[in-house]
Coordinates of C-alpha atoms in Angstrom, one line a residue:
M1 CA -0.1 -0.1 -0.2
H2 CA 3.0 2.1 1.5
C3 CA 4.5 1.4 -2.9
S4 CA 1.1 2.2 -4.1
V5 CA 0.7 5.9 -2.6
S6 CA 4.2 6.6 -3.1
S7 CA 4.1 6.1 -6.6
V8 CA 0.7 8.2 -7.8
V9 CA 2.2 11.3 -5.1
R10 CA 5.9 10.4 -5.8
P11 CA 5.8 12.0 -9.8
L12 CA 3.2 15.9 -8.3
S13 CA 6.2 16.3 -6.2
A14 CA 9.1 15.7 -8.1
D15 CA 7.7 18.0 -11.5
P16 CA 5.3 20.3 -8.9
A17 CA 5.4 22.9 -12.6
T18 CA 3.2 20.8 -14.0
A19 CA 1.2 19.0 -11.5
I20 CA -0.2 22.7 -10.9
A21 CA -0.7 23.1 -14.8
N22 CA -2.9 20.0 -14.8
L23 CA -4.7 21.0 -11.6
C24 CA -5.1 25.0 -12.4
S25 CA -5.7 23.9 -16.2
K26 CA -8.9 21.0 -14.2
G27 CA -10.0 25.1 -12.1
N28 CA -8.6 23.1 -9.4
L29 CA -7.2 26.4 -7.5
R30 CA -7.2 25.2 -3.9
E31 CA -6.1 22.0 -4.5
A32 CA -3.5 23.2 -6.8
F33 CA -2.2 25.7 -3.8
Q34 CA -3.4 24.2 -0.8
R35 CA -0.4 20.7 -2.2
F36 CA 2.4 23.3 -3.2
R37 CA 2.5 26.6 -1.1
L38 CA 5.6 25.3 0.2
N39 CA 6.5 25.8 -4.1
I40 CA 4.9 28.2 -5.0
F41 CA 6.9 30.6 -2.4
T42 CA 10.2 29.7 -3.0
N43 CA 9.9 29.6 -6.9
T44 CA 8.0 32.7 -8.4
S45 CA 7.0 31.2 -11.9
L46 CA 4.6 28.9 -10.5
F47 CA 2.0 31.3 -10.0
T48 CA 1.7 31.8 -13.7
P49 CA -1.2 28.5 -14.5
F50 CA -2.5 30.3 -11.4
I51 CA -2.6 33.3 -13.4
Q52 CA -3.8 31.5 -16.8
S53 CA -6.3 29.9 -15.1
C54 CA -8.4 32.7 -14.2
T55 CA -7.8 34.1 -17.4
T56 CA -9.3 31.0 -19.2
R57 CA -12.5 30.2 -16.4
E58 CA -12.5 34.8 -16.9
S59 CA -13.2 34.6 -13.5
L60 CA -11.6 38.4 -12.6
P61 CA -12.8 37.9 -8.9
S62 CA -10.6 34.9 -8.7
G63 CA -7.8 37.3 -10.7
K64 CA -8.2 39.6 -8.1
Q65 CA -7.4 37.3 -5.1
L66 CA -4.6 36.0 -7.0
H67 CA -3.4 40.0 -7.5
C68 CA -3.9 40.3 -3.4
L69 CA -2.6 37.4 -2.4
L70 CA 1.1 38.0 -4.8
V71 CA 1.2 41.6 -2.6
V72 CA 1.1 40.6 0.3
S73 CA 3.8 37.5 -0.1
G74 CA 5.8 41.1 -2.0
F75 CA 5.7 38.5 -5.1
S76 CA 3.6 41.3 -7.4
S77 CA 7.1 43.5 -8.4
D78 CA 8.2 40.9 -10.5
K79 CA 8.7 42.0 -14.3
F80 CA 7.3 38.6 -15.7
I81 CA 4.0 38.3 -12.8
C82 CA 3.1 41.6 -13.6
N83 CA 2.9 40.7 -17.6
H84 CA 0.7 37.5 -17.3
L85 CA -1.1 39.8 -14.2
M86 CA -1.5 42.5 -16.8
S87 CA -2.6 40.5 -19.9
M88 CA -5.0 38.4 -17.5
Y89 CA -6.6 42.3 -16.8
S90 CA -6.5 42.6 -20.4
K91 CA -8.2 40.1 -21.5
L92 CA -10.8 40.0 -19.2
G93 CA -11.9 43.7 -19.1
D94 CA -10.1 45.0 -16.6
F95 CA -7.6 47.9 -19.0
P96 CA -7.7 50.1 -16.1
S97 CA -6.1 48.0 -14.0
A98 CA -3.4 46.7 -16.7
V99 CA -2.7 49.7 -16.6
A100 CA -2.5 50.3 -12.9
V101 CA 0.3 47.5 -12.9
Y102 CA 2.1 49.1 -15.5
G103 CA 2.9 51.7 -14.3
R104 CA 3.3 50.4 -10.6
M105 CA 6.3 47.8 -12.2
R106 CA 10.2 49.5 -11.5
K107 CA 10.9 47.0 -14.2
K108 CA 9.9 46.6 -17.4
N109 CA 10.1 44.4 -20.8
F110 CA 9.1 45.0 -24.2
M111 CA 6.6 42.1 -23.7
S112 CA 5.3 44.9 -20.3
S113 CA 4.6 47.4 -23.7
N114 CA 3.6 45.5 -26.5
I115 CA 0.7 43.7 -23.8
L116 CA 0.2 47.5 -22.6
I117 CA -0.2 48.8 -26.6
N118 CA -2.5 45.7 -27.9
G119 CA -5.0 46.6 -24.6
Y120 CA -5.2 50.1 -25.4
V121 CA -5.8 49.0 -29.6
R122 CA -8.0 46.6 -28.4
A123 CA -10.0 50.1 -26.5
G124 CA -9.7 52.0 -29.3
D125 CA -7.3 54.3 -28.0
L126 CA -4.3 54.7 -30.3
V127 CA -3.2 57.9 -29.1
S128 CA -2.4 56.5 -26.3
A129 CA -0.9 53.2 -27.8
R130 CA 1.3 55.2 -29.4
K131 CA 3.0 57.3 -26.6
V132 CA 3.9 54.0 -25.3
F133 CA 5.4 52.8 -28.4
D134 CA 6.6 56.3 -28.5
E135 CA 8.7 55.8 -25.5
M136 CA 10.1 52.0 -25.9
P137 CA 13.7 51.8 -26.0
D138 CA 13.9 48.3 -27.5
R139 CA 11.7 47.8 -29.8
K140 CA 11.1 43.7 -31.0
L141 CA 9.0 42.8 -34.2
T142 CA 5.6 42.3 -32.5
T143 CA 5.8 45.0 -31.2
W144 CA 5.6 47.4 -34.7
N145 CA 3.4 44.3 -35.5
A146 CA 0.9 45.8 -32.7
M147 CA 1.0 49.3 -33.5
I148 CA 1.0 48.7 -37.3
S149 CA -2.2 46.3 -36.9
G150 CA -3.9 48.8 -34.7
L151 CA -3.8 51.6 -36.9
I152 CA -5.5 50.2 -40.2
Q153 CA -7.1 48.3 -37.7
F154 CA -8.7 52.1 -37.4
E155 CA -8.5 53.2 -40.9
F156 CA -5.8 55.3 -39.9
N157 CA -3.8 53.7 -42.7
E158 CA -0.6 56.0 -44.9
E159 CA 0.4 56.2 -40.4
G160 CA 0.2 52.6 -40.4
L161 CA 2.3 52.3 -43.9
S162 CA 4.6 55.3 -42.3
L163 CA 5.1 53.2 -39.3
F164 CA 6.3 49.8 -41.9
R165 CA 8.3 52.1 -43.9
E166 CA 10.4 53.5 -40.8
M167 CA 10.4 49.7 -39.4
H168 CA 11.3 48.6 -42.5
G169 CA 14.2 52.1 -42.3
L170 CA 15.4 49.9 -39.5
G171 CA 16.7 46.7 -40.5
F172 CA 13.4 44.7 -39.5
S173 CA 12.4 41.8 -41.6
P174 CA 7.8 42.0 -41.6
D175 CA 6.8 38.5 -41.0
E176 CA 3.6 37.4 -42.0
Y177 CA 1.3 39.3 -39.6
T178 CA 3.5 42.4 -40.2
L179 CA 2.6 42.1 -44.7
G180 CA -1.0 41.1 -43.5
S181 CA -1.4 43.7 -42.0
V182 CA -0.1 45.8 -43.9
F183 CA -1.4 44.5 -47.9
S184 CA -5.2 45.2 -45.5
G185 CA -4.5 49.4 -45.5
S186 CA -3.5 49.7 -49.4
A187 CA -6.5 47.7 -49.7
G188 CA -8.6 50.8 -47.9
L189 CA -6.4 53.3 -49.2
R190 CA -7.2 51.9 -52.3
S191 CA -4.2 51.9 -53.6
V192 CA -2.4 49.0 -56.3
S193 CA 0.6 50.8 -56.3
I194 CA 1.5 50.2 -52.6
G195 CA 0.2 47.1 -52.9
Q196 CA 2.2 45.9 -55.5
Q197 CA 5.2 47.2 -53.9
I198 CA 4.7 45.7 -50.8
H199 CA 3.5 42.6 -52.8
G200 CA 7.6 42.9 -53.9
Y201 CA 8.5 42.3 -49.8
A202 CA 6.7 39.6 -50.1
I203 CA 8.5 37.8 -52.8
K204 CA 11.4 38.7 -51.4
Y205 CA 11.7 37.9 -47.8
G206 CA 10.0 34.1 -49.2
L207 CA 6.8 35.1 -47.9
E208 CA 4.3 35.1 -50.9
L209 CA 2.8 30.8 -50.3
D210 CA 1.6 32.1 -47.0
L211 CA -1.5 31.6 -46.4
V212 CA -1.5 34.7 -44.1
V213 CA 0.0 36.7 -46.4
N214 CA -1.9 35.7 -49.6
S215 CA -5.4 36.2 -48.6
S216 CA -4.4 39.7 -47.8
L217 CA -2.8 39.9 -51.0
A218 CA -5.7 38.8 -52.3
H219 CA -8.2 41.6 -50.5
M220 CA -5.3 43.9 -51.7
Y221 CA -6.2 43.4 -55.1
M222 CA -10.0 43.1 -55.2
R223 CA -10.7 45.9 -52.7
N224 CA -8.6 47.3 -55.5
G225 CA -11.4 46.3 -58.3
K226 CA -8.3 43.4 -59.2
L227 CA -10.8 40.5 -58.6
Q228 CA -8.9 38.4 -61.6
D229 CA -5.5 39.3 -60.2
G230 CA -7.2 38.5 -56.6
E231 CA -8.5 35.5 -58.5
I232 CA -4.8 34.3 -60.0
V233 CA -3.9 34.8 -56.3
I234 CA -5.7 31.8 -54.3
R235 CA -5.6 29.7 -56.2
S236 CA -1.2 29.7 -56.4
M237 CA -2.4 28.5 -52.4
P238 CA -0.9 25.3 -52.2
V239 CA -3.8 24.4 -49.7
R240 CA -6.9 26.6 -49.3
N241 CA -8.7 27.4 -45.7
L242 CA -11.5 29.4 -44.6
V243 CA -10.1 32.8 -44.9
A244 CA -9.1 32.5 -48.7
W245 CA -12.0 31.1 -49.2
N246 CA -14.3 33.8 -47.2
T247 CA -11.6 36.1 -49.1
L248 CA -12.7 35.7 -53.1
I249 CA -16.1 35.0 -52.0
M250 CA -16.8 38.6 -50.1
G251 CA -14.4 39.2 -53.2
N252 CA -16.6 38.6 -55.6
A253 CA -19.6 40.0 -53.7
Q254 CA -17.7 44.0 -53.0
N255 CA -17.4 43.6 -57.4
G256 CA -21.5 42.7 -58.3
C257 CA -20.8 39.7 -59.4
P258 CA -23.1 37.8 -57.8
E259 CA -23.6 34.5 -59.3
T260 CA -20.1 33.7 -58.9
V261 CA -20.2 34.3 -55.5
I262 CA -23.3 31.4 -54.5
Y263 CA -21.3 28.9 -57.1
L264 CA -18.0 29.8 -55.2
Y265 CA -19.9 28.8 -51.7
K266 CA -21.1 25.5 -53.4
M267 CA -17.4 25.4 -54.3
M268 CA -16.5 25.6 -50.8
K269 CA -18.8 23.2 -49.4
I270 CA -17.3 20.4 -51.7
S271 CA -14.3 21.5 -51.3
G272 CA -14.8 20.0 -47.6
C273 CA -13.6 23.4 -45.8
R274 CA -16.9 24.6 -42.9
P275 CA -18.1 28.3 -44.0
N276 CA -18.9 30.7 -40.7
K277 CA -20.9 34.1 -39.6
I278 CA -18.7 36.4 -42.3
T279 CA -19.6 32.9 -44.9
F280 CA -23.3 33.5 -44.0
V281 CA -23.2 37.1 -43.9
T282 CA -21.4 37.8 -47.7
V283 CA -23.2 34.9 -49.3
L284 CA -26.8 35.9 -48.1
S285 CA -25.8 39.1 -48.9
S286 CA -25.8 38.7 -52.8
C287 CA -29.2 36.3 -52.8
S288 CA -30.9 40.2 -51.7
D289 CA -29.4 41.2 -55.1
L290 CA -30.9 38.2 -57.2
A291 CA -33.8 37.8 -55.3
I292 CA -33.1 34.3 -55.0
R293 CA -35.7 32.9 -52.1
G294 CA -35.2 29.3 -52.3
Q295 CA -31.7 29.0 -52.1
G296 CA -31.9 31.7 -49.4
Q297 CA -33.7 28.9 -47.2
Q298 CA -32.0 27.0 -48.8
I299 CA -28.5 29.4 -47.1
H300 CA -30.8 30.0 -44.3
A301 CA -31.4 26.3 -43.2
E302 CA -26.8 26.1 -43.3
A303 CA -26.6 28.5 -41.2
I304 CA -28.8 26.7 -38.4
K305 CA -27.8 23.4 -38.4
I306 CA -23.6 25.2 -37.6
G307 CA -25.4 27.6 -35.3
A308 CA -24.9 31.3 -37.0
S309 CA -28.5 31.6 -37.2
S310 CA -28.7 33.6 -34.2
V311 CA -25.3 35.8 -34.9
V312 CA -26.6 39.7 -35.4
A313 CA -24.8 39.9 -38.8
V314 CA -26.6 37.0 -40.3
V315 CA -29.9 38.1 -38.5
S316 CA -29.5 41.1 -40.4
S317 CA -28.7 39.9 -43.8
L318 CA -31.5 37.2 -43.3
I319 CA -33.7 39.9 -43.0
S320 CA -32.3 41.6 -46.0
V321 CA -32.6 38.8 -48.3
Y322 CA -36.4 37.7 -47.4
S323 CA -37.1 41.5 -47.8
K324 CA -35.4 41.7 -51.2
C325 CA -37.5 38.7 -51.6
G326 CA -41.2 39.9 -51.3
C327 CA -41.2 37.6 -48.2
L328 CA -41.7 40.1 -45.4
G329 CA -43.2 38.0 -43.2
D330 CA -39.5 35.6 -42.7
A331 CA -38.2 38.2 -42.6
A332 CA -40.4 40.0 -39.2
K333 CA -39.9 36.2 -38.2
A334 CA -36.0 36.5 -38.1
F335 CA -36.0 39.8 -35.8
S336 CA -38.8 38.5 -33.5
E337 CA -36.8 35.3 -33.0
R338 CA -33.1 36.9 -33.1
E339 CA -31.5 36.0 -29.3
D340 CA -28.9 39.7 -29.9
E341 CA -29.6 42.4 -31.3
D342 CA -27.7 45.6 -32.7
E343 CA -29.3 49.6 -34.4
V344 CA -27.9 47.4 -38.2
M345 CA -30.4 44.6 -37.0
W346 CA -33.4 47.4 -35.9
S347 CA -32.6 49.4 -39.1
S348 CA -32.7 46.2 -41.4
M349 CA -36.3 45.7 -39.1
I350 CA -37.0 49.2 -40.1
S351 CA -36.0 49.3 -44.0
A352 CA -38.0 46.4 -45.2
Y353 CA -41.1 48.0 -43.6
G354 CA -41.0 50.4 -46.0
F355 CA -39.2 48.6 -49.0
H356 CA -42.7 47.0 -48.2
G357 CA -44.9 50.2 -48.1
Q358 CA -45.5 49.9 -44.7
G359 CA -44.6 53.2 -43.3
D360 CA -47.2 52.8 -39.7
E361 CA -45.0 49.2 -39.0
A362 CA -42.6 51.3 -39.9
I363 CA -43.3 54.0 -37.2
K364 CA -44.0 51.9 -34.7
L365 CA -40.5 49.6 -34.8
F366 CA -38.8 52.6 -34.4
S367 CA -41.0 54.0 -31.4
S368 CA -39.5 51.0 -29.6
M369 CA -36.1 51.4 -30.8
E370 CA -36.4 54.7 -29.3
E371 CA -37.5 52.7 -26.0
Q372 CA -35.0 50.8 -25.7
T373 CA -32.7 52.9 -23.6
E374 CA -29.5 50.0 -24.9
M375 CA -29.8 50.8 -28.4
E376 CA -28.3 53.6 -29.9
V377 CA -30.3 55.4 -32.8
N378 CA -29.2 56.9 -35.5
E379 CA -28.5 58.6 -39.0
V380 CA -29.3 55.1 -41.1
A381 CA -32.3 54.4 -38.5
F382 CA -33.9 57.6 -39.4
L383 CA -32.5 57.5 -43.5
N384 CA -34.9 54.7 -43.9
L385 CA -38.1 56.2 -41.8
L386 CA -37.9 58.5 -44.5
Y387 CA -37.9 56.7 -47.9
A388 CA -40.6 53.9 -45.0
C389 CA -42.3 57.8 -45.4
S390 CA -42.0 58.4 -48.6
H391 CA -42.8 54.7 -49.6
S392 CA -46.7 54.4 -47.9
G393 CA -47.9 58.4 -49.1
L394 CA -46.3 59.8 -45.4
K395 CA -45.1 62.9 -45.8
D396 CA -46.3 65.5 -42.3
K397 CA -45.4 62.3 -41.2
G398 CA -41.8 62.0 -42.8
L399 CA -41.1 65.8 -42.6
E400 CA -41.7 65.6 -39.0
L401 CA -39.4 63.1 -38.5
F402 CA -36.9 65.7 -39.9
D403 CA -37.6 67.6 -38.3
M404 CA -36.7 65.5 -34.9
M405 CA -33.8 64.1 -36.7
V406 CA -32.1 67.5 -36.9
E407 CA -33.4 69.2 -33.4
K408 CA -34.1 65.8 -30.8
Y409 CA -30.6 64.4 -32.3
G410 CA -29.1 66.7 -33.6
F411 CA -27.7 64.2 -36.5
K412 CA -26.8 66.5 -39.3
P413 CA -28.9 65.3 -42.4
G414 CA -27.2 63.9 -45.7
L415 CA -27.7 63.9 -48.8
K416 CA -29.4 60.6 -48.7
H417 CA -31.8 62.4 -46.3
Y418 CA -32.6 65.6 -48.3
T419 CA -32.7 63.0 -51.3
C420 CA -36.0 61.0 -49.3
V421 CA -37.8 64.1 -48.1
V422 CA -37.9 65.5 -52.1
D423 CA -38.8 61.9 -53.3
L424 CA -41.8 62.5 -49.8
L425 CA -42.8 66.3 -51.6
G426 CA -42.3 64.8 -55.0
R427 CA -44.8 61.4 -54.4
A428 CA -47.2 64.2 -52.4
G429 CA -47.8 66.9 -55.4
C430 CA -45.5 69.2 -53.3
L431 CA -42.6 70.0 -56.5
D432 CA -42.2 73.4 -55.7
Q433 CA -41.5 72.5 -51.4
A434 CA -39.7 70.0 -53.3
E435 CA -37.8 71.7 -55.4
A436 CA -37.1 74.4 -52.5
I437 CA -35.6 72.2 -50.9
I438 CA -32.4 71.3 -53.4
R439 CA -31.8 74.8 -54.2
S440 CA -32.1 75.7 -50.1
M441 CA -29.6 72.8 -48.4
P442 CA -26.3 73.1 -47.6
I443 CA -25.2 70.4 -49.7
K444 CA -24.4 70.1 -53.4
P445 CA -27.1 68.2 -55.0
D446 CA -25.8 65.3 -57.8
T447 CA -27.8 64.0 -60.2
V448 CA -29.6 61.4 -57.7
I449 CA -32.1 63.9 -55.9
W450 CA -32.9 66.1 -58.8
K451 CA -33.7 62.4 -60.8
T452 CA -36.3 61.9 -58.1
L453 CA -37.9 65.2 -58.6
L454 CA -37.9 64.8 -62.1
S455 CA -38.9 61.3 -61.7
A456 CA -42.2 63.3 -59.6
C457 CA -42.4 65.4 -62.4
N458 CA -43.2 62.8 -64.6
I459 CA -46.0 61.2 -62.2
H460 CA -47.9 64.3 -61.5
K461 CA -47.2 65.0 -65.1
N462 CA -45.2 68.1 -64.9
A463 CA -43.5 68.9 -68.7
E464 CA -42.3 73.0 -67.2
M465 CA -41.0 71.8 -64.2
A466 CA -39.5 68.1 -65.4
Q467 CA -37.6 70.6 -68.3
I468 CA -35.4 73.1 -65.6
V469 CA -34.6 69.8 -63.6
F470 CA -33.3 68.3 -67.0
K471 CA -30.8 71.6 -67.4
E472 CA -29.4 70.8 -64.0
I473 CA -28.7 66.9 -64.3
L474 CA -27.4 67.5 -67.5
Q475 CA -24.8 70.4 -66.3
I476 CA -24.1 68.1 -63.0
D477 CA -23.5 64.2 -65.5
P478 CA -24.1 66.0 -69.7
N479 CA -24.5 62.2 -70.3
D480 CA -26.9 60.2 -68.3
S481 CA -28.9 58.5 -69.8
A482 CA -32.0 58.5 -67.4
C483 CA -33.2 62.0 -66.8
Y484 CA -33.5 62.0 -71.3
V485 CA -35.9 58.9 -70.8
L486 CA -37.9 60.8 -68.2
L487 CA -37.7 64.3 -69.4
A488 CA -39.5 61.6 -72.9
N489 CA -41.2 60.4 -70.7
V490 CA -43.1 63.4 -69.2
H491 CA -43.3 64.8 -72.9
A492 CA -45.0 61.8 -74.3
S493 CA -47.9 61.5 -71.4
A494 CA -48.2 65.4 -72.4
K495 CA -48.5 63.9 -75.6
R496 CA -46.0 66.7 -76.9
W497 CA -44.5 64.2 -79.3
R498 CA -42.7 66.4 -81.2
D499 CA -40.8 67.4 -77.1
V500 CA -40.0 63.6 -77.5
S501 CA -38.6 62.9 -80.6
E502 CA -36.0 66.0 -79.8
V503 CA -34.7 64.5 -76.9
R504 CA -34.8 60.9 -78.6
K505 CA -32.8 62.8 -81.3
S506 CA -30.2 64.1 -79.2
M507 CA -29.8 60.5 -77.5
R508 CA -28.8 59.1 -80.8
D509 CA -26.7 61.8 -81.3
K510 CA -24.8 61.4 -77.7
N511 CA -25.4 57.0 -78.7
M512 CA -27.1 56.8 -75.1
K513 CA -29.9 53.8 -74.8
K514 CA -31.9 52.9 -72.6
E515 CA -31.7 50.7 -69.9
A516 CA -33.8 47.5 -71.4
G517 CA -35.9 45.8 -68.8
I518 CA -35.6 42.9 -67.4
S519 CA -38.3 40.7 -65.5
W520 CA -37.2 37.2 -63.1
F521 CA -39.1 34.5 -61.8
E522 CA -38.0 32.2 -59.9
H523 CA -39.0 28.4 -60.2
K524 CA -38.2 24.9 -58.8
G525 CA -34.6 26.4 -58.5
E526 CA -34.4 27.9 -62.0
V527 CA -34.4 31.8 -62.8
H528 CA -36.7 32.6 -65.6
Q529 CA -35.5 35.6 -67.3
F530 CA -37.7 38.2 -69.6
K531 CA -37.2 41.3 -71.5
M532 CA -40.0 43.2 -73.9
G533 CA -40.7 41.6 -76.6
D534 CA -39.3 39.0 -75.8
R535 CA -39.4 34.9 -78.0
S536 CA -36.3 33.3 -76.9
Q537 CA -38.8 32.0 -74.4
S538 CA -39.6 28.3 -75.4
K539 CA -42.7 28.8 -74.3
S540 CA -42.9 32.4 -75.6
K541 CA -45.9 31.4 -78.4
E542 CA -47.8 29.8 -75.5
I543 CA -47.3 33.0 -73.2
Y544 CA -48.6 35.4 -76.1
S545 CA -51.5 33.5 -76.2
Y546 CA -52.4 33.2 -72.4
L547 CA -51.9 36.8 -72.1
K548 CA -53.8 37.8 -74.9
E549 CA -56.8 36.0 -73.3
L550 CA -55.7 37.5 -70.0
T551 CA -56.2 41.0 -71.7
L552 CA -59.6 40.3 -73.4
E553 CA -60.8 38.6 -69.5
M554 CA -58.9 42.4 -68.0
K555 CA -60.6 44.2 -70.6
V556 CA -64.2 42.2 -69.3
K557 CA -64.5 43.1 -65.6
G558 CA -63.0 47.1 -66.5
Y559 CA -59.8 47.0 -67.9
K560 CA -58.4 49.8 -69.7
P561 CA -54.6 49.7 -71.0
D562 CA -53.2 53.6 -70.4
T563 CA -51.3 53.9 -73.4
A564 CA -49.6 57.6 -72.4
S565 CA -46.9 55.2 -71.3
V566 CA -46.0 54.3 -74.6
L567 CA -43.1 56.4 -75.6
H568 CA -44.2 56.6 -79.3
D569 CA -46.7 58.8 -81.3
M570 CA -48.6 55.5 -82.9
D571 CA -51.8 54.7 -82.9
E572 CA -54.1 53.0 -79.8
E573 CA -54.0 49.5 -80.8
E574 CA -50.0 49.2 -81.8
K575 CA -49.4 51.4 -78.4
E576 CA -51.7 48.3 -76.7
S577 CA -49.6 45.4 -78.4
D578 CA -46.5 47.2 -77.0
L579 CA -48.1 47.9 -73.3
V580 CA -48.3 44.0 -74.3
Q581 CA -44.9 43.2 -74.1
H582 CA -43.7 44.5 -71.1
S583 CA -41.8 41.9 -69.6
E584 CA -43.5 42.0 -66.1
K585 CA -46.1 40.8 -68.1
L586 CA -44.0 38.3 -69.6
A587 CA -43.0 37.3 -66.1
V588 CA -46.1 37.1 -64.9
A589 CA -48.2 34.8 -67.8
F590 CA -45.2 32.2 -67.4
A591 CA -45.2 32.3 -63.9
L592 CA -49.6 31.8 -64.0
M593 CA -48.8 28.7 -66.6
V594 CA -47.0 27.0 -64.4
L595 CA -47.9 27.4 -61.6
P596 CA -50.4 25.5 -59.3
E597 CA -53.9 27.5 -58.9
G598 CA -53.9 29.8 -56.1
A599 CA -49.6 29.6 -55.4
P600 CA -48.1 32.5 -54.7
I601 CA -45.9 34.9 -57.6
R602 CA -42.8 36.3 -56.5
I603 CA -41.8 38.3 -59.6
I604 CA -38.5 40.6 -60.3
K605 CA -37.5 43.5 -62.3
N606 CA -35.0 45.5 -62.8
L607 CA -36.5 49.3 -63.7
R608 CA -39.8 51.3 -62.4
V609 CA -43.1 49.6 -62.9
C610 CA -45.0 51.0 -65.8
S611 CA -49.0 52.8 -64.5
D612 CA -50.2 50.1 -66.7
C613 CA -48.4 47.2 -66.1
H614 CA -49.6 48.3 -62.2
V615 CA -52.9 48.4 -62.8
A616 CA -53.3 45.5 -65.0
F617 CA -51.2 43.5 -61.6
K618 CA -54.4 44.7 -59.8
Y619 CA -56.7 43.1 -61.8
I620 CA -54.8 39.8 -62.7
S621 CA -55.4 39.8 -58.9
V622 CA -58.3 40.0 -58.6
I623 CA -59.1 37.5 -62.2
K624 CA -57.0 34.2 -60.7
N625 CA -57.8 34.8 -57.3
R626 CA -53.6 35.5 -56.9
E627 CA -51.3 37.3 -54.5
I628 CA -48.4 38.6 -56.7
T629 CA -45.3 40.4 -55.0
L630 CA -43.8 42.4 -57.7
R631 CA -40.3 44.3 -56.6
D632 CA -39.4 47.0 -59.3
G633 CA -35.5 49.7 -59.4
S634 CA -37.9 51.3 -56.4
R635 CA -39.8 49.6 -53.8
F636 CA -41.6 46.5 -53.4
H637 CA -45.6 46.3 -54.8
H638 CA -48.5 43.2 -53.2
F639 CA -51.3 43.5 -55.3
I640 CA -53.7 41.3 -53.4
N641 CA -57.9 41.2 -54.6
G642 CA -57.2 44.0 -56.8
K643 CA -55.5 46.5 -53.6
C644 CA -51.4 47.1 -54.3
S645 CA -49.9 47.7 -50.8
C646 CA -48.4 51.3 -52.1
G647 CA -51.9 52.9 -52.4
N648 CA -50.4 54.3 -55.6
Y649 CA -48.0 55.9 -54.3
W650 CA -45.3 53.7 -57.0

């Protein structure tokens, strides 16, 4: 029995450091202390596992008790112990205590300063971090990396790159972490030339195949619009890890290639690489851009499987994708099932209500946001609110909210806020007031705000003001084709065919082309695309035949084609034929042919829906007893029982 006991005890007493580390790793601090207290007070390094255990277990009270014991025992001046204490306090969120420990240290080394610099960087206090850095008599590469990374992390890119040049001039050789930071800095500056110089450094120091360096290098190229160069870097990597896949996916998203994003996401899964929250946010954003509901639902299910569906950024992306696919109920469900929240998520839901013309719901949600003491109301929330009011005909409420933003919250309105106010007034027919807002605002107007007013002139058929606004747009951008089309629409509505011809001639002389109207309809995972007068579909004959019969049914119910929407001077029969060929009508006819009876229809169009199609969809919703959702270039329209959710504020 004696031999058996000693065989257990002897290894522990022979190697106290290992035994203490094992006990502390399991959280048995009290047992470790009681068994080895004699060893601890003769060898201060044995306190290290205790401090590390407090950090791992995130137990700040235990850490402070241990610190008190060290002070009483006279060991609190040991620089290695102090470094561990500083690291513990910094990681457990009590950075002032870390600063206090640093201040009382008689002897410091570069590690002491590194810990303090990293702590200041995490707190966003770059001034204090730089002060510690500048006062250091001896710096190591890790010190330079901490300071450079901190500056670039907070978008002080020029300062970070300048520090890198200073470091290089003093003879320090960069490692993969240095290069990763400076590539991010050149990406932030949108400077591909600086990035290419740093690429040369990577090759010089033999780091061109490092995963961290390559991912940062690819990000730099893609952020600067050099998508192909970034893809070449990723393909050259011997192993493609999660960071590399995310860089490739995000790069394509930033460069407007949502279809490629979906493809790369599928390839990533096939390769065996597991997506994370960054992947889901990026891919869901691309689903929003494409308005593909089925793919969005599939990715949602995959996010649930790996436990990422409750992450705040993922929930915000889910709200966006469901909203833009016409599923407002699913967006609201994702919002209501949130576990955590932030201002972005609330703003996303307010935006979703506004996009679907539910201004009252958007205002109610904003009121709830105001009541949440931990929620910080920001300019983005107000922008979404103003948009919601303009698309719901809530002129007075919108103006009231604009005043609240300025007077109660002290926010300075941006150009987008003013554009929403102009849209708000323009849709309500207050064209003179809208023009006065533009001319009196303290910000230089752009083409968007003037085109917003021009669009209102089209709605209210005010050709005189349209001509004035048109000239203002040309002074900013003489090659803006959209303003020519809007002006032609205004003249066509007033049957001023000579003026229409002059506008069209000007477009031909400047080699301008009107953007083609395109509509999409997703069915069984396949996206069907339609253009005006499109006969490329395999069922085009059946579609046109079906649409002809449908038009006759609508006319029996009282539908009268709005031929004022046609921009050409032709007889009424030709105009009616022209209207039938609009892309959204072809899409809805195809949807009615392939969907089961009673199934809701969702159509997406790249341009604003014309007044005739808007009226036609009301009739179709009644005749076919269908709920039709149309997302155009401006907002959503929900047609149910002959009514539209937009209340004709389209």
